[in-house]
Amino acid sequence: MMNKYDIDESLIGNSKDSLMTFMYKMNKNTNGIVFVLDEEGKFRGVITDGDIKRALMTGHTLNEMVEPFINTASITVTAEEPEASVERKFAGKVCIIPIIDKEQKVVGFYKKKASMPIADPQLNGNELNYLLDAFVSTWISSSGYYINRFEEDFSAFCDSQYGIAVSNGTVALHLALVALGIKAGDEVIVPDLTFAATINAVLHTGATPVIVDIEENSWCIDPKEIEKAVTPRTKAIIPVHIYGQPCDMDAICAIAKEHNLYIIEDCAEAHGALYKGRKVGSFGDVGCFSFFGNKVITTGEGGMCVTSSEELSNLMRKLRDHGMSKERRYYHEVVGYNYRMTNLQAAIGVGQLEKIDAILNWREELEEKYRNMLAGIPSITLQRKDLPERKKVAWLVSILVEADKRDTFMAEMKQRGIDSRAFFIPLSQMDIYRPYARECKVSNQISQMGINLPTNYRVDEGIIRKIAEIAKAW
Ligand SMILES: *Cc1c(COP(=O)(O)O)cnc(C)c1O
């Protein structure tokens, strides 16, 4: 029910320090708490994120000393106290208990095991610094240093020449479709297993989506099914790199070339994934990304279109900004949108992007841990990572179990405080999309078996062991 942790610099502060200093420390330690020591290093009490919020909401400022806000009534234990007795002290709102030695020094702390969410953004790099910088610069709207920097750096990361930052991943898809001239009467091929945003973006252009089945090994759109679905009205394909797995881009590009179709890659779940050593998003005419809170990297809400076509990039930029002429202010050349991202969001994005390699490594290592600990359990099949030419990223660790056991499995995890998600319901299984679907046997089967497991910094071997135990009990 609880874990024991050591103390580091970010967990302790001085009673004469400012609330700002404490806020920075909390942002680093991600525990929402800092232990307060006096001049001699003796434990005085704690400051929590809630204490800071209350101070700010009652007219105090971050440069005030923490002294008057210290919670001195907090429970403490000694290192000798038996764990069973510590456990009993976790009542009500108490979720962290410091361990104090004879000299009143903090030597560690116990933390109640909280329920394990599926995803949890990690914002303890430079995100807060950049956000504050953007804020004090007063460039809080949709132009500013961080917007340009985020567009340049992220498009470079994606092996693409141009980046157009937008409000979210859904409008990134819509912007790309509109810029490519997709309209009523056109057909756009989409996979059956995806988040609804993919097809909604098509429907909002007035075009007709055509839903096709997925590959059994990759869970991505099946090129053979694309080929069968092409008609003289087909204008574009939207391959979705689902759950971090790249689509078969050689086959898809060949079909697009043969039939003169556009490709818009939906990369919302696959930042950094590679096909033949090249980043996804760089194969199609446009690559569309999402920076929603649970994605590989986040800006809260946010998205980006990447492309290597200067013409498309200019057009998307114009459409993003009400269709306004670049040369003549308030002269509108096309009917556009306001799809802009703010400098504040981009500031967080730049902080996230700086450490994307570390984030991807950490994700891969966590997935590997899952892989090792769940290997050999016959009731579990892990997402493939050995498909030729494809290097997936670990967005949410994904497994298949027998369809009739899936919901029980998730309920049993829930009971142990472990959150999980069932795979997306196939588009073809929802009334509003069914009329656009071709036969989709594989996706229907896979979607009933699939579970996304917690993929966040708090997942440790203990959590994975619990999941393994549930599966082994069958
Ligand atoms: C998240 C997601 C989107 C939409 O992104 P938002 O930023 O939430 O609008 C689109 N496609 C897929 C496959 C996604 O997972």
Tab-separated table of C-alpha atoms and ligand atoms in Angstrom:
chain	number	residue	atom	x	y	z
A	1	MET	CA	0.000	0.000	0.000
A	2	MET	CA	3.024	2.317	0.327
A	3	ASN	CA	6.590	2.759	-0.891
A	4	LYS	CA	9.663	4.086	0.884
A	5	TYR	CA	11.852	6.739	-0.813
A	6	ASP	CA	15.107	8.560	-0.175
A	7	ILE	CA	15.424	12.326	0.086
A	8	ASP	CA	17.032	14.525	-2.549
A	9	GLU	CA	17.585	18.289	-2.897
A	10	SER	CA	14.245	18.827	-4.606
A	11	LEU	CA	12.364	17.411	-1.616
A	12	ILE	CA	13.727	19.761	1.043
A	13	GLY	CA	13.557	23.539	1.425
A	14	ASN	CA	14.323	26.209	3.982
A	15	SER	CA	11.600	28.066	5.870
A	16	LYS	CA	13.091	31.364	4.663
A	17	ASP	CA	12.883	30.372	0.990
A	18	SER	CA	10.149	31.742	-1.259
A	19	LEU	CA	7.021	29.978	-2.428
A	20	MET	CA	8.542	30.235	-5.925
A	21	THR	CA	11.567	28.188	-4.838
A	22	PHE	CA	9.222	25.587	-3.410
A	23	MET	CA	7.141	25.537	-6.562
A	24	TYR	CA	10.263	24.830	-8.636
A	25	LYS	CA	11.257	22.034	-6.269
A	26	MET	CA	7.807	20.435	-6.533
A	27	ASN	CA	7.987	20.664	-10.289
A	28	LYS	CA	11.293	18.775	-10.145
A	29	ASN	CA	10.321	16.094	-7.657
A	30	THR	CA	6.793	15.576	-9.110
A	31	ASN	CA	5.476	14.598	-5.664
A	32	GLY	CA	3.556	17.826	-5.016
A	33	ILE	CA	5.288	18.270	-1.662
A	34	VAL	CA	8.478	19.745	-0.140
A	35	PHE	CA	9.681	19.173	3.445
A	36	VAL	CA	10.575	22.390	5.269
A	37	LEU	CA	13.699	22.525	7.444
A	38	ASP	CA	14.819	25.209	9.871
A	39	GLU	CA	18.278	26.852	10.049
A	40	GLU	CA	19.746	23.783	11.745
A	41	GLY	CA	18.264	21.412	9.222
A	42	LYS	CA	15.548	20.159	11.552
A	43	PHE	CA	12.116	19.204	10.235
A	44	ARG	CA	9.556	21.992	10.567
A	45	GLY	CA	6.632	20.805	8.458
A	46	VAL	CA	5.580	20.547	4.809
A	47	ILE	CA	4.382	22.698	1.917
A	48	THR	CA	2.140	21.044	-0.648
A	49	ASP	CA	0.917	22.134	-4.079
A	50	GLY	CA	-2.444	22.783	-2.393
A	51	ASP	CA	-0.788	25.205	0.066
A	52	ILE	CA	0.708	27.171	-2.831
A	53	LYS	CA	-2.628	27.268	-4.636
A	54	ARG	CA	-4.414	28.558	-1.499
A	55	ALA	CA	-1.728	31.214	-0.945
A	56	LEU	CA	-2.067	32.498	-4.529
A	57	MET	CA	-5.859	32.423	-4.489
A	58	THR	CA	-5.907	34.559	-1.336
A	59	GLY	CA	-3.782	37.353	-2.787
A	60	HIS	CA	-0.290	36.258	-1.784
A	61	THR	CA	2.580	36.187	-4.268
A	62	LEU	CA	5.233	33.645	-5.150
A	63	ASN	CA	8.073	35.807	-3.817
A	64	GLU	CA	6.785	35.621	-0.235
A	65	MET	CA	8.583	33.440	2.296
A	66	VAL	CA	6.997	30.051	2.934
A	67	GLU	CA	7.146	30.552	6.718
A	68	PRO	CA	3.487	31.513	7.336
A	69	PHE	CA	2.212	28.773	5.020
A	70	ILE	CA	4.040	25.840	6.582
A	71	ASN	CA	1.924	22.912	7.600
A	72	THR	CA	3.467	22.106	10.971
A	73	ALA	CA	0.909	19.557	12.090
A	74	SER	CA	2.064	16.927	9.605
A	75	ILE	CA	2.470	13.350	10.789
A	76	THR	CA	6.023	11.942	11.027
A	77	VAL	CA	7.498	8.522	11.791
A	78	THR	CA	10.916	7.201	12.801
A	79	ALA	CA	12.959	4.798	10.734
A	80	GLU	CA	12.398	2.152	13.418
A	81	GLU	CA	8.611	2.306	13.255
A	82	PRO	CA	7.210	-1.018	11.971
A	83	GLU	CA	5.697	-0.714	8.507
A	84	ALA	CA	2.330	-2.009	9.661
A	85	SER	CA	2.068	0.864	12.085
A	86	VAL	CA	3.121	3.374	9.400
A	87	GLU	CA	0.415	1.958	7.135
A	88	ARG	CA	-2.207	2.766	9.782
A	89	LYS	CA	-1.166	6.412	9.753
A	90	PHE	CA	-2.178	6.826	6.109
A	91	ALA	CA	-5.707	8.000	6.793
A	92	GLY	CA	-7.863	10.590	5.095
A	93	LYS	CA	-5.876	12.963	2.910
A	94	VAL	CA	-2.431	11.867	4.182
A	95	CYS	CA	-0.436	10.464	1.278
A	96	ILE	CA	3.174	11.269	2.225
A	97	ILE	CA	4.790	10.738	5.664
A	98	PRO	CA	8.365	11.931	6.329
A	99	ILE	CA	10.789	9.698	8.239
A	100	ILE	CA	12.629	11.636	10.976
A	101	ASP	CA	15.752	10.595	12.907
A	102	LYS	CA	16.695	11.405	16.533
A	103	GLU	CA	18.103	14.815	15.526
A	104	GLN	CA	14.816	15.730	13.828
A	105	LYS	CA	16.428	15.410	10.386
A	106	VAL	CA	14.380	14.096	7.440
A	107	VAL	CA	15.972	10.864	6.223
A	108	GLY	CA	13.318	9.618	3.826
A	109	PHE	CA	9.573	9.368	3.314
A	110	TYR	CA	6.760	6.928	2.776
A	111	LYS	CA	4.303	7.522	-0.032
A	112	LYS	CA	0.918	5.903	-0.365
A	113	LYS	CA	0.588	3.933	-3.564
A	114	ALA	CA	-1.786	5.988	-5.628
A	115	SER	CA	-3.890	4.452	-8.385
A	116	MET	CA	-1.855	4.096	-11.561
A	117	PRO	CA	-3.107	6.281	-14.416
A	118	ILE	CA	-2.637	5.236	-18.026
A	119	ALA	CA	-0.483	8.267	-18.879
A	120	ASP	CA	0.978	11.186	-16.969
A	121	PRO	CA	2.877	14.044	-18.636
A	122	GLN	CA	6.424	14.547	-17.368
A	123	LEU	CA	6.961	18.310	-17.145
A	124	ASN	CA	10.055	18.567	-14.962
A	125	GLY	CA	12.590	19.701	-17.567
A	126	ASN	CA	12.636	23.289	-18.847
A	127	GLU	CA	8.883	23.425	-19.508
A	128	LEU	CA	8.132	25.671	-16.503
A	129	ASN	CA	11.077	27.998	-17.252
A	130	TYR	CA	10.036	28.520	-20.855
A	131	LEU	CA	6.387	28.898	-19.923
A	132	LEU	CA	7.251	31.621	-17.390
A	133	ASP	CA	9.501	33.319	-19.908
A	134	ALA	CA	6.734	33.367	-22.539
A	135	PHE	CA	4.334	34.655	-19.895
A	136	VAL	CA	6.462	37.557	-18.657
A	137	SER	CA	7.312	38.487	-22.249
A	138	THR	CA	3.530	39.058	-22.657
A	139	TRP	CA	3.707	37.147	-25.955
A	140	ILE	CA	0.985	34.832	-24.739
A	141	SER	CA	-1.004	34.711	-27.957
A	142	SER	CA	-0.195	33.006	-31.225
A	143	SER	CA	3.067	34.620	-32.256
A	144	GLY	CA	6.361	34.707	-30.447
A	145	TYR	CA	9.734	33.093	-30.098
A	146	TYR	CA	8.562	29.661	-28.950
A	147	ILE	CA	6.111	29.171	-31.829
A	148	ASN	CA	8.857	29.644	-34.422
A	149	ARG	CA	11.352	27.605	-32.448
A	150	PHE	CA	8.870	24.732	-31.902
A	151	GLU	CA	7.926	24.660	-35.601
A	152	GLU	CA	11.565	24.657	-36.708
A	153	ASP	CA	12.780	22.104	-34.198
A	154	PHE	CA	9.862	19.715	-34.482
A	155	SER	CA	9.835	19.679	-38.306
A	156	ALA	CA	13.591	19.021	-38.242
A	157	PHE	CA	13.008	16.193	-35.771
A	158	CYS	CA	10.504	14.747	-38.282
A	159	ASP	CA	12.948	14.864	-41.224
A	160	SER	CA	10.663	17.504	-42.772
A	161	GLN	CA	11.318	21.014	-43.973
A	162	TYR	CA	8.349	22.955	-42.646
A	163	GLY	CA	6.212	22.842	-39.518
A	164	ILE	CA	2.847	24.558	-39.012
A	165	ALA	CA	1.807	24.531	-35.350
A	166	VAL	CA	-1.931	24.299	-34.746
A	167	SER	CA	-4.422	24.065	-31.889
A	168	ASN	CA	-4.722	20.273	-31.834
A	169	GLY	CA	-4.177	17.094	-33.830
A	170	THR	CA	-7.700	16.990	-35.229
A	171	VAL	CA	-7.438	20.386	-36.889
A	172	ALA	CA	-3.963	19.427	-38.147
A	173	LEU	CA	-5.674	16.671	-40.165
A	174	HIS	CA	-8.438	18.993	-41.314
A	175	LEU	CA	-5.970	21.715	-42.333
A	176	ALA	CA	-3.953	19.219	-44.398
A	177	LEU	CA	-7.074	17.901	-46.146
A	178	VAL	CA	-8.338	21.404	-46.967
A	179	ALA	CA	-4.907	22.521	-48.201
A	180	LEU	CA	-4.835	19.512	-50.532
A	181	GLY	CA	-8.202	20.572	-51.938
A	182	ILE	CA	-10.190	17.620	-50.575
A	183	LYS	CA	-13.904	18.410	-50.853
A	184	ALA	CA	-17.394	17.035	-51.331
A	185	GLY	CA	-17.454	14.297	-53.961
A	186	ASP	CA	-13.921	13.102	-53.161
A	187	GLU	CA	-13.143	9.861	-51.353
A	188	VAL	CA	-10.511	9.491	-48.657
A	189	ILE	CA	-9.374	6.070	-47.446
A	190	VAL	CA	-8.960	5.634	-43.675
A	191	PRO	CA	-8.291	2.612	-41.430
A	192	ASP	CA	-11.065	1.076	-39.325
A	193	LEU	CA	-8.946	1.004	-36.161
A	194	THR	CA	-8.187	4.606	-35.221
A	195	PHE	CA	-9.362	7.442	-33.017
A	196	ALA	CA	-12.486	9.132	-34.394
A	197	ALA	CA	-10.577	12.358	-35.153
A	198	THR	CA	-9.150	10.747	-38.314
A	199	ILE	CA	-12.537	10.226	-39.942
A	200	ASN	CA	-14.171	13.337	-38.452
A	201	ALA	CA	-11.585	15.515	-40.169
A	202	VAL	CA	-12.529	13.912	-43.510
A	203	LEU	CA	-16.261	14.333	-42.896
A	204	HIS	CA	-15.803	18.016	-42.017
A	205	THR	CA	-14.406	18.649	-45.517
A	206	GLY	CA	-17.575	17.208	-47.034
A	207	ALA	CA	-15.607	14.363	-48.623
A	208	THR	CA	-16.648	10.721	-48.241
A	209	PRO	CA	-14.463	8.547	-46.026
A	210	VAL	CA	-13.894	4.946	-47.060
A	211	ILE	CA	-13.080	2.740	-44.087
A	212	VAL	CA	-10.857	-0.277	-44.746
A	213	ASP	CA	-9.501	-3.144	-42.654
A	214	ILE	CA	-6.114	-3.397	-40.907
A	215	GLU	CA	-3.170	-5.789	-41.067
A	216	GLU	CA	-3.213	-8.571	-38.494
A	217	ASN	CA	0.463	-8.204	-37.577
A	218	SER	CA	0.820	-4.423	-37.321
A	219	TRP	CA	-2.801	-3.341	-36.601
A	220	CYS	CA	-2.186	-0.587	-39.202
A	221	ILE	CA	-4.160	0.043	-42.406
A	222	ASP	CA	-3.782	-2.893	-44.844
A	223	PRO	CA	-2.334	-1.813	-48.229
A	224	LYS	CA	-4.166	-4.707	-49.951
A	225	GLU	CA	-7.456	-3.321	-48.655
A	226	ILE	CA	-6.518	0.195	-49.804
A	227	GLU	CA	-5.871	-1.148	-53.305
A	228	LYS	CA	-9.319	-2.786	-53.388
A	229	ALA	CA	-11.036	0.388	-52.193
A	230	VAL	CA	-9.578	2.791	-54.774
A	231	THR	CA	-12.154	4.274	-57.185
A	232	PRO	CA	-11.930	7.107	-59.716
A	233	ARG	CA	-13.152	9.437	-56.938
A	234	THR	CA	-10.389	8.502	-54.480
A	235	LYS	CA	-8.166	11.513	-53.747
A	236	ALA	CA	-6.225	10.638	-50.611
A	237	ILE	CA	-5.178	8.007	-48.070
A	238	ILE	CA	-4.750	8.655	-44.353
A	239	PRO	CA	-2.472	5.952	-42.941
A	240	VAL	CA	-2.550	6.026	-39.121
A	241	HIS	CA	0.603	4.878	-37.320
A	242	ILE	CA	-1.502	3.276	-34.644
A	243	TYR	CA	-0.234	2.803	-31.081
A	244	GLY	CA	3.236	3.916	-32.219
A	245	GLN	CA	3.556	1.340	-35.032
A	246	PRO	CA	4.556	2.660	-38.481
A	247	CYS	CA	2.385	1.664	-41.442
A	248	ASP	CA	3.792	-0.184	-44.442
A	249	MET	CA	4.832	3.044	-46.163
A	250	ASP	CA	6.505	1.460	-49.218
A	251	ALA	CA	3.301	-0.298	-50.206
A	252	ILE	CA	1.142	2.738	-49.418
A	253	CYS	CA	3.393	5.152	-51.339
A	254	ALA	CA	3.379	2.782	-54.327
A	255	ILE	CA	-0.425	2.698	-54.421
A	256	ALA	CA	-0.588	6.485	-54.046
A	257	LYS	CA	1.841	6.929	-56.917
A	258	GLU	CA	0.027	4.516	-59.199
A	259	HIS	CA	-3.379	6.121	-58.643
A	260	ASN	CA	-2.181	9.690	-58.146
A	261	LEU	CA	-3.406	9.994	-54.555
A	262	TYR	CA	-2.313	12.261	-51.734
A	263	ILE	CA	-1.014	10.799	-48.475
A	264	ILE	CA	-1.729	12.463	-45.140
A	265	GLU	CA	-0.020	10.586	-42.326
A	266	ASP	CA	-1.822	10.569	-38.978
A	267	CYS	CA	1.190	10.498	-36.644
A	268	ALA	CA	-0.726	11.500	-33.502
A	269	GLU	CA	0.502	8.398	-31.656
A	270	ALA	CA	3.911	7.905	-33.233
A	271	HIS	CA	6.299	10.872	-32.747
A	272	GLY	CA	9.744	9.578	-33.650
A	273	ALA	CA	8.729	6.220	-35.143
A	274	LEU	CA	10.838	5.137	-38.132
A	275	TYR	CA	10.185	3.353	-41.397
A	276	LYS	CA	13.361	2.305	-43.210
A	277	GLY	CA	15.251	4.638	-40.892
A	278	ARG	CA	13.165	7.690	-41.788
A	279	LYS	CA	10.773	9.450	-39.451
A	280	VAL	CA	7.049	8.984	-39.922
A	281	GLY	CA	5.397	12.180	-41.094
A	282	SER	CA	8.013	12.634	-43.820
A	283	PHE	CA	6.584	10.084	-46.291
A	284	GLY	CA	3.267	11.678	-47.174
A	285	ASP	CA	2.382	15.091	-48.523
A	286	VAL	CA	1.671	16.149	-44.946
A	287	GLY	CA	2.330	14.524	-41.564
A	288	CYS	CA	-0.082	15.421	-38.751
A	289	PHE	CA	0.821	15.254	-35.064
A	290	SER	CA	-1.034	15.750	-31.790
A	291	PHE	CA	0.394	17.102	-28.530
A	292	PHE	CA	-2.581	16.227	-26.342
A	293	GLY	CA	-1.788	15.511	-22.674
A	294	ASN	CA	-1.410	11.744	-23.072
A	295	LYS	CA	0.632	11.714	-26.300
A	296	VAL	CA	4.372	10.987	-26.661
A	297	ILE	CA	5.124	14.659	-25.965
A	298	THR	CA	2.557	17.271	-25.020
A	299	THR	CA	1.703	20.962	-25.107
A	300	GLY	CA	-1.557	20.416	-23.186
A	301	GLU	CA	-3.605	20.691	-26.348
A	302	GLY	CA	-1.791	21.187	-29.613
A	303	GLY	CA	-0.834	19.785	-32.973
A	304	MET	CA	1.446	20.263	-35.958
A	305	CYS	CA	1.439	19.685	-39.704
A	306	VAL	CA	4.847	18.900	-41.175
A	307	THR	CA	5.652	18.931	-44.876
A	308	SER	CA	8.551	19.382	-47.232
A	309	SER	CA	6.487	21.243	-49.824
A	310	GLU	CA	6.972	24.993	-49.608
A	311	GLU	CA	3.730	25.580	-51.470
A	312	LEU	CA	1.670	23.417	-49.098
A	313	SER	CA	3.380	24.940	-46.107
A	314	ASN	CA	2.472	28.472	-47.245
A	315	LEU	CA	-1.088	27.441	-47.971
A	316	MET	CA	-1.538	25.720	-44.595
A	317	ARG	CA	-0.091	28.770	-42.836
A	318	LYS	CA	-2.544	31.019	-44.649
A	319	LEU	CA	-5.531	28.757	-43.954
A	320	ARG	CA	-4.522	28.495	-40.288
A	321	ASP	CA	-4.669	32.284	-40.054
A	322	HIS	CA	-8.125	33.102	-41.491
A	323	GLY	CA	-6.872	32.839	-45.072
A	324	MET	CA	-5.223	36.230	-44.778
A	325	SER	CA	-2.778	37.416	-47.421
A	326	LYS	CA	0.857	37.388	-46.364
A	327	GLU	CA	1.475	40.649	-48.224
A	328	ARG	CA	-1.674	42.603	-47.479
A	329	ARG	CA	-3.045	42.676	-43.936
A	330	TYR	CA	-6.780	41.999	-43.537
A	331	TYR	CA	-7.074	41.025	-47.165
A	332	HIS	CA	-8.420	37.476	-47.212
A	333	GLU	CA	-7.659	35.317	-50.226
A	334	VAL	CA	-9.334	32.092	-49.138
A	335	VAL	CA	-11.949	31.182	-46.546
A	336	GLY	CA	-9.671	30.190	-43.690
A	337	TYR	CA	-9.767	29.153	-40.064
A	338	ASN	CA	-8.273	30.139	-36.752
A	339	TYR	CA	-6.272	26.990	-36.013
A	340	ARG	CA	-3.326	28.704	-34.286
A	341	MET	CA	-1.306	27.443	-31.332
A	342	THR	CA	-0.322	29.869	-28.546
A	343	ASN	CA	3.237	30.823	-27.613
A	344	LEU	CA	2.478	29.442	-24.121
A	345	GLN	CA	1.687	25.995	-25.532
A	346	ALA	CA	4.741	26.153	-27.785
A	347	ALA	CA	6.930	27.065	-24.782
A	348	ILE	CA	5.906	23.807	-23.111
A	349	GLY	CA	6.449	22.043	-26.434
A	350	VAL	CA	10.025	23.327	-26.758
A	351	GLY	CA	10.733	22.094	-23.210
A	352	GLN	CA	9.300	18.683	-24.097
A	353	LEU	CA	11.046	18.462	-27.457
A	354	GLU	CA	14.453	19.127	-25.886
A	355	LYS	CA	14.189	15.808	-24.088
A	356	ILE	CA	12.248	13.778	-26.654
A	357	ASP	CA	15.124	11.336	-27.189
A	358	ALA	CA	15.236	10.661	-23.452
A	359	ILE	CA	11.439	10.307	-23.394
A	360	LEU	CA	11.492	7.837	-26.287
A	361	ASN	CA	14.296	5.835	-24.662
A	362	TRP	CA	12.484	5.727	-21.373
A	363	ARG	CA	9.306	4.591	-23.171
A	364	GLU	CA	11.172	1.878	-25.017
A	365	GLU	CA	12.810	0.632	-21.829
A	366	LEU	CA	9.480	0.521	-20.012
A	367	GLU	CA	7.941	-1.429	-22.876
A	368	GLU	CA	10.905	-3.812	-22.760
A	369	LYS	CA	10.319	-4.336	-19.044
A	370	TYR	CA	6.678	-5.195	-19.782
A	371	ARG	CA	7.815	-7.455	-22.611
A	372	ASN	CA	10.238	-9.379	-20.408
A	373	MET	CA	7.864	-9.761	-17.503
A	374	LEU	CA	4.812	-10.717	-19.586
A	375	ALA	CA	6.720	-12.981	-21.968
A	376	GLY	CA	5.699	-16.597	-21.837
A	377	ILE	CA	2.249	-15.922	-20.395
A	378	PRO	CA	0.087	-17.730	-22.972
A	379	SER	CA	-2.974	-15.526	-22.451
A	380	ILE	CA	-1.080	-12.334	-23.436
A	381	THR	CA	0.211	-11.241	-26.857
A	382	LEU	CA	2.330	-8.084	-26.985
A	383	GLN	CA	2.297	-5.603	-29.854
A	384	ARG	CA	4.848	-6.629	-32.503
A	385	LYS	CA	8.133	-4.737	-32.505
A	386	ASP	CA	9.974	-6.974	-34.939
A	387	LEU	CA	8.283	-6.092	-38.228
A	388	PRO	CA	10.803	-5.590	-41.032
A	389	GLU	CA	11.744	-1.946	-41.762
A	390	ARG	CA	9.515	-0.611	-38.971
A	391	LYS	CA	10.830	0.848	-35.738
A	392	LYS	CA	7.855	1.569	-33.512
A	393	VAL	CA	7.744	3.891	-30.527
A	394	ALA	CA	6.091	2.992	-27.244
A	395	TRP	CA	3.140	5.354	-26.952
A	396	LEU	CA	0.890	3.232	-24.758
A	397	VAL	CA	2.110	-0.317	-24.142
A	398	SER	CA	-0.429	-2.472	-25.959
A	399	ILE	CA	-1.390	-6.112	-25.542
A	400	LEU	CA	-4.018	-8.553	-26.790
A	401	VAL	CA	-5.874	-11.010	-24.580
A	402	GLU	CA	-8.751	-13.358	-25.436
A	403	ALA	CA	-11.773	-11.256	-26.351
A	404	ASP	CA	-14.115	-12.875	-23.834
A	405	LYS	CA	-11.654	-12.250	-20.992
A	406	ARG	CA	-10.686	-8.703	-21.863
A	407	ASP	CA	-13.207	-6.825	-19.735
A	408	THR	CA	-12.653	-9.057	-16.669
A	409	PHE	CA	-8.906	-8.535	-17.029
A	410	MET	CA	-9.358	-4.766	-17.054
A	411	ALA	CA	-11.768	-4.908	-14.100
A	412	GLU	CA	-9.262	-6.942	-12.086
A	413	MET	CA	-6.520	-4.414	-12.838
A	414	LYS	CA	-8.875	-1.599	-11.831
A	415	GLN	CA	-9.499	-3.355	-8.514
A	416	ARG	CA	-5.760	-3.267	-7.860
A	417	GLY	CA	-5.634	0.453	-8.688
A	418	ILE	CA	-4.247	-0.012	-12.201
A	419	ASP	CA	-5.955	1.980	-14.932
A	420	SER	CA	-6.071	0.693	-18.519
A	421	ARG	CA	-7.901	1.373	-21.781
A	422	ALA	CA	-9.718	-0.906	-24.151
A	423	PHE	CA	-8.615	-0.429	-27.774
A	424	PHE	CA	-10.566	2.018	-29.906
A	425	ILE	CA	-13.967	0.757	-31.022
A	426	PRO	CA	-13.596	0.203	-34.778
A	427	LEU	CA	-15.199	2.989	-36.798
A	428	SER	CA	-17.272	0.371	-38.647
A	429	GLN	CA	-18.944	-0.574	-35.356
A	430	MET	CA	-20.416	2.870	-34.730
A	431	ASP	CA	-23.736	3.872	-36.289
A	432	ILE	CA	-22.562	7.259	-37.562
A	433	TYR	CA	-19.573	5.807	-39.453
A	434	ARG	CA	-20.907	2.364	-40.479
A	435	PRO	CA	-22.266	3.548	-43.855
A	436	TYR	CA	-18.703	4.337	-44.998
A	437	ALA	CA	-17.177	0.993	-44.030
A	438	ARG	CA	-16.068	-1.909	-46.162
A	439	GLU	CA	-15.798	-5.313	-44.507
A	440	CYS	CA	-13.350	-5.069	-41.574
A	441	LYS	CA	-12.962	-8.483	-39.966
A	442	VAL	CA	-9.450	-8.089	-38.589
A	443	SER	CA	-9.934	-4.767	-36.855
A	444	ASN	CA	-13.159	-5.971	-35.314
A	445	GLN	CA	-11.369	-8.953	-33.834
A	446	ILE	CA	-8.244	-7.073	-32.689
A	447	SER	CA	-10.190	-4.237	-31.123
A	448	GLN	CA	-12.111	-6.653	-28.874
A	449	MET	CA	-8.854	-8.167	-27.621
A	450	GLY	CA	-6.742	-5.045	-27.159
A	451	ILE	CA	-5.741	-3.268	-23.967
A	452	ASN	CA	-3.465	-0.233	-23.494
A	453	LEU	CA	-1.497	-0.573	-20.253
A	454	PRO	CA	-0.208	2.251	-18.024
A	455	THR	CA	2.769	3.914	-19.687
A	456	ASN	CA	4.038	6.582	-17.319
A	457	TYR	CA	7.024	7.336	-15.125
A	458	ARG	CA	5.475	5.784	-12.035
A	459	VAL	CA	5.118	2.297	-13.504
A	460	ASP	CA	7.614	0.001	-11.787
A	461	GLU	CA	8.233	-3.731	-11.746
A	462	GLY	CA	5.743	-4.128	-8.884
A	463	ILE	CA	2.924	-2.863	-11.123
A	464	ILE	CA	3.937	-5.082	-14.030
A	465	ARG	CA	4.239	-8.061	-11.671
A	466	LYS	CA	0.644	-7.505	-10.532
A	467	ILE	CA	-0.542	-7.440	-14.154
A	468	ALA	CA	1.411	-10.640	-14.838
A	469	GLU	CA	-0.158	-12.310	-11.804
A	470	ILE	CA	-3.677	-11.526	-12.996
A	471	ALA	CA	-2.910	-12.993	-16.422
A	472	LYS	CA	-1.190	-16.073	-15.002
A	473	ALA	CA	-4.185	-16.867	-12.786
A	474	TRP	CA	-6.219	-17.821	-15.866
B	1	LIG	C1	-5.075	11.877	-30.464
B	1	LIG	C2	-5.344	11.501	-31.856
B	1	LIG	C3	-5.820	12.436	-32.783
B	1	LIG	C4	-6.341	13.793	-32.421
B	1	LIG	O1	-5.517	14.605	-31.722
B	1	LIG	P1	-6.116	15.787	-30.805
B	1	LIG	O2	-4.927	16.591	-30.511
B	1	LIG	O3	-6.701	15.126	-29.588
B	1	LIG	O4	-7.139	16.521	-31.587
B	1	LIG	C5	-5.925	12.046	-34.099
B	1	LIG	N1	-5.609	10.804	-34.495
B	1	LIG	C6	-5.195	9.863	-33.631
B	1	LIG	C7	-4.858	8.509	-34.147
B	1	LIG	C8	-5.048	10.177	-32.270
B	1	LIG	O5	-4.655	9.235	-31.423
